[in-house]
């Protein structure tokens, strides 16, 4: 039997534990730029933006992923030359992308609505409820883009939103194995209070989450989604030539 690498376990634990108190109102967030890293600058380039999703409510059986799945390319710039660093010279072993749900303006982090406490739900922790559910901590994957160029990508194919509205995703890149003696671990009072430094942040474009009655249907599978699915990423792909009926179960794994 092969043991799971510590950084994978850490990312999974971050996804499970990174929750906030459900206060019933948005929490204002003071934006802070990541501290500059010596020699390199890190950027998160959102190559595929989220567009829409169907709300999944507060049960656990009817998960509806955001479509198309956001795809973020890791860009590393050499500060001396100003040029992008070749992917072969990047150690992405301990890079983790954390994802948070914000309002459309990117000013407030969004939690469950006040009435959420009245709806039965499976709690993540005591008195904790998340409006964004799924894998909100992902590791970098080495993938080839549509032009066949290799690079490191973060693919967010397993994210759902409980309530309707217009939102953005905040993306934060962390190095959880930065040689600080933590052995790739982060003390979780939220990643910003952990041991791993934040290397870069970015936001997606706004996307809309609809109620079941208003949902116009999933977005057609994009070329980039199909490209990554062919490389082993578990992205649901629509059947080619199938009927375009809103809300149907038209996905293949």
C-alpha positions as semicolon CSV with decimal commas, in nm:
position;residue;x (nm);y (nm);z (nm)
1;X;0,000;0,000;0,000
2;X;0,118;0,346;-0,084
3;X;0,071;0,626;0,167
4;X;-0,087;0,952;0,056
5;X;0,166;1,238;0,030
6;X;0,147;1,480;0,322
7;X;0,073;1,780;0,100
8;X;-0,230;1,603;-0,051
9;X;-0,362;1,525;0,297
10;X;-0,298;1,885;0,396
11;X;-0,495;2,016;0,098
12;X;-0,785;1,782;0,176
13;X;-0,781;1,889;0,541
14;X;-0,778;2,253;0,433
15;X;-1,083;2,194;0,215
16;X;-1,260;2,025;0,506
17;X;-1,161;2,262;0,782
18;X;-1,153;2,600;0,611
19;X;-1,494;2,723;0,722
20;X;-1,636;3,040;0,870
21;X;-1,903;3,120;1,125
22;X;-2,249;3,164;0,975
23;X;-2,325;3,512;1,105
24;X;-2,616;3,572;0,867
25;X;-2,445;3,871;0,705
26;X;-2,141;3,925;0,485
27;X;-1,811;3,987;0,655
28;X;-1,607;4,281;0,523
29;X;-1,263;4,176;0,408
30;X;-0,964;4,407;0,404
31;X;-0,772;4,332;0,088
32;X;-0,401;4,274;0,140
33;X;-0,147;4,214;-0,133
34;X;0,078;3,911;-0,080
35;X;0,431;4,001;0,029
36;X;0,679;4,005;-0,260
37;X;0,879;3,685;-0,298
38;X;1,252;3,722;-0,364
39;X;1,340;3,656;-0,724
40;X;0,996;3,552;-0,845
41;X;0,648;3,693;-0,889
42;X;0,347;3,461;-0,889
43;X;0,025;3,526;-1,078
44;X;-0,306;3,342;-1,113
45;X;-0,440;3,373;-1,468
46;X;-0,808;3,276;-1,496
47;X;-0,817;3,119;-1,843
48;X;-1,171;2,984;-1,811
49;X;-1,426;3,191;-1,620
50;X;-1,731;3,057;-1,434
51;X;-2,063;3,162;-1,587
52;X;-2,354;3,004;-1,403
53;X;-2,475;2,729;-1,174
54;X;-2,793;2,593;-1,025
55;X;-2,820;2,640;-0,649
56;X;-2,789;2,315;-0,457
57;X;-2,965;2,415;-0,135
58;X;-2,867;2,282;0,205
59;X;-2,889;1,909;0,144
60;X;-2,595;1,693;0,044
61;X;-2,745;1,483;-0,237
62;X;-2,816;1,738;-0,511
63;X;-2,478;1,889;-0,589
64;X;-2,473;2,117;-0,895
65;X;-2,123;2,227;-1,002
66;X;-2,040;2,572;-1,134
67;X;-2,015;2,567;-1,515
68;X;-1,791;2,585;-1,693
69;X;-1,535;2,476;-1,433
70;X;-1,296;2,764;-1,360
71;X;-0,946;2,687;-1,490
72;X;-0,655;2,888;-1,350
73;X;-0,304;2,882;-1,492
74;X;-0,008;2,940;-1,263
75;X;0,227;3,206;-1,400
76;X;0,569;3,259;-1,244
77;X;0,772;3,563;-1,352
78;X;1,147;3,603;-1,301
79;X;1,188;3,944;-1,139
80;X;1,529;4,000;-1,297
81;X;1,441;3,919;-1,657
82;X;1,069;3,994;-1,648
83;X;1,009;3,671;-1,837
84;X;0,786;3,379;-1,749
85;X;0,970;3,092;-1,581
86;X;0,961;2,758;-1,764
87;X;0,727;2,513;-1,594
88;X;1,009;2,259;-1,561
89;X;1,188;2,502;-1,331
90;X;0,888;2,537;-1,097
91;X;0,844;2,316;-0,792
92;X;0,467;2,305;-0,744
93;X;0,473;2,021;-0,492
94;X;0,334;2,225;-0,204
95;X;0,131;2,483;-0,396
96;X;-0,234;2,490;-0,289
97;X;-0,509;2,712;-0,432
98;X;-0,771;2,818;-0,178
99;X;-1,111;2,935;-0,301
100;X;-1,359;3,164;-0,123
101;X;-1,702;3,293;-0,226
102;X;-1,738;3,672;-0,247
103;X;-2,009;3,914;-0,355
104;X;-2,016;4,037;-0,715
105;X;-1,804;4,341;-0,628
106;X;-1,539;4,130;-0,456
107;X;-1,577;4,324;-0,131
108;X;-1,746;4,082;0,108
109;X;-1,706;3,715;0,179
110;X;-2,041;3,540;0,150
111;X;-2,178;3,289;0,398
112;X;-2,518;3,128;0,435
113;X;-2,827;3,349;0,466
114;X;-3,000;3,405;0,804
115;X;-3,269;3,147;0,727
116;X;-3,003;2,882;0,663
117;X;-2,996;2,802;1,033
118;X;-3,362;2,693;1,005
119;X;-3,291;2,442;0,728
120;X;-3,150;2,100;0,819
121;X;-2,799;2,061;0,688
122;X;-2,495;1,848;0,753
123;X;-2,262;2,075;0,950
124;X;-1,894;2,093;0,868
125;X;-1,823;2,192;1,225
126;X;-2,011;2,320;1,525
127;X;-2,221;2,622;1,422
128;X;-2,041;2,633;1,084
129;X;-2,211;2,651;0,745
130;X;-2,054;2,719;0,409
131;X;-2,232;2,871;0,112
132;X;-1,955;2,745;-0,116
133;X;-1,917;2,368;-0,094
134;X;-1,692;2,115;-0,259
135;X;-1,315;2,109;-0,302
136;X;-1,212;2,463;-0,215
137;X;-0,847;2,362;-0,175
138;X;-0,679;2,209;-0,480
139;X;-0,327;2,114;-0,580
140;X;-0,158;2,218;-0,904
141;X;-0,181;1,974;-1,196
142;X;0,062;1,953;-1,486
143;X;-0,154;1,982;-1,798
144;X;-0,117;2,071;-2,164
145;X;-0,334;2,356;-2,292
146;X;-0,519;2,364;-2,626
147;X;-0,196;2,452;-2,804
148;X;-0,016;2,160;-2,641
149;X;0,189;2,387;-2,415
150;X;0,257;2,227;-2,075
151;X;0,205;2,419;-1,753
152;X;0,059;2,405;-1,404
153;X;-0,316;2,447;-1,368
154;X;-0,577;2,456;-1,095
155;X;-0,910;2,313;-1,215
156;X;-1,217;2,384;-0,999
157;X;-1,460;2,121;-1,124
158;X;-1,609;2,036;-0,784
159;X;-1,756;2,359;-0,649
160;X;-2,123;2,429;-0,580
161;X;-2,314;2,718;-0,422
162;X;-2,604;2,665;-0,185
163;X;-2,799;2,986;-0,251
164;X;-2,893;3,192;-0,555
165;X;-2,727;3,524;-0,634
166;X;-2,434;3,678;-0,818
167;X;-2,088;3,602;-0,686
168;X;-1,715;3,598;-0,755
169;X;-1,457;3,345;-0,648
170;X;-1,151;3,471;-0,465
171;X;-0,841;3,269;-0,552
172;X;-0,543;3,256;-0,316
173;X;-0,219;3,069;-0,386
174;X;-0,033;2,931;-0,085
175;X;0,299;2,752;-0,049
176;X;0,238;2,511;0,239
177;X;0,591;2,370;0,234
178;X;0,799;2,687;0,231
179;X;1,088;2,545;0,431
180;X;0,965;2,693;0,759
181;X;0,994;2,372;0,957
182;X;0,622;2,290;0,938
183;X;0,677;1,990;0,707
184;X;0,402;2,104;0,474
185;X;0,139;2,173;0,739
186;X;-0,079;2,477;0,795
187;X;-0,241;2,573;1,123
188;X;-0,594;2,647;1,016
189;X;-0,755;2,954;1,152
190;X;-0,800;3,029;0,784
191;X;-0,503;3,010;0,546
192;X;-0,412;3,376;0,598
193;X;-0,323;3,284;0,957
194;X;-0,140;2,966;0,864
195;X;0,230;2,901;0,825
196;X;0,225;2,890;0,446
197;X;0,285;3,225;0,273
198;X;0,027;3,362;0,030
199;X;0,201;3,403;-0,306
200;X;-0,079;3,551;-0,518
201;X;-0,448;3,640;-0,521
202;X;-0,703;3,702;-0,794
203;X;-1,079;3,705;-0,852
204;X;-1,293;3,543;-1,117
205;X;-1,550;3,738;-1,313
206;X;-1,899;3,750;-1,157
207;X;-2,120;3,446;-1,217
208;X;-2,487;3,381;-1,145
209;X;-2,641;3,108;-0,933
210;X;-3,005;3,038;-1,019
211;X;-3,293;2,870;-0,843
212;X;-3,412;2,542;-0,993
213;X;-3,706;2,710;-1,170
214;X;-3,497;2,989;-1,322
215;X;-3,188;2,787;-1,416
216;X;-3,136;2,806;-1,796
217;X;-2,920;2,492;-1,808
218;X;-2,555;2,403;-1,785
219;X;-2,296;2,564;-2,010
220;X;-2,186;2,361;-2,312
221;X;-1,861;2,178;-2,246
222;X;-1,577;2,402;-2,362
223;X;-1,276;2,300;-2,567
224;X;-1,053;2,358;-2,266
225;X;-1,273;2,140;-2,043
226;X;-1,264;1,860;-2,300
227;X;-0,888;1,902;-2,336
228;X;-0,832;1,861;-1,962
229;X;-1,086;1,577;-1,934
230;X;-0,887;1,384;-2,195
231;X;-0,582;1,424;-1,971
232;X;-0,752;1,266;-1,671
233;X;-0,921;1,559;-1,495
234;X;-1,267;1,451;-1,378
235;X;-1,470;1,717;-1,557
236;X;-1,831;1,627;-1,649
237;X;-1,860;1,647;-2,029
238;X;-2,191;1,688;-2,211
239;X;-2,286;1,421;-2,459
240;X;-2,231;1,548;-2,813
241;X;-2,553;1,573;-3,008
242;X;-2,775;1,518;-2,707
243;X;-3,097;1,714;-2,650
244;X;-3,044;2,051;-2,484
245;X;-3,307;2,025;-2,213
246;X;-3,252;2,248;-1,908
247;X;-3,182;2,072;-1,579
248;X;-3,153;1,726;-1,733
249;X;-2,887;1,481;-1,623
250;X;-2,688;1,498;-1,943
251;X;-2,340;1,452;-1,805
252;X;-2,097;1,169;-1,858
253;X;-1,812;1,119;-1,617
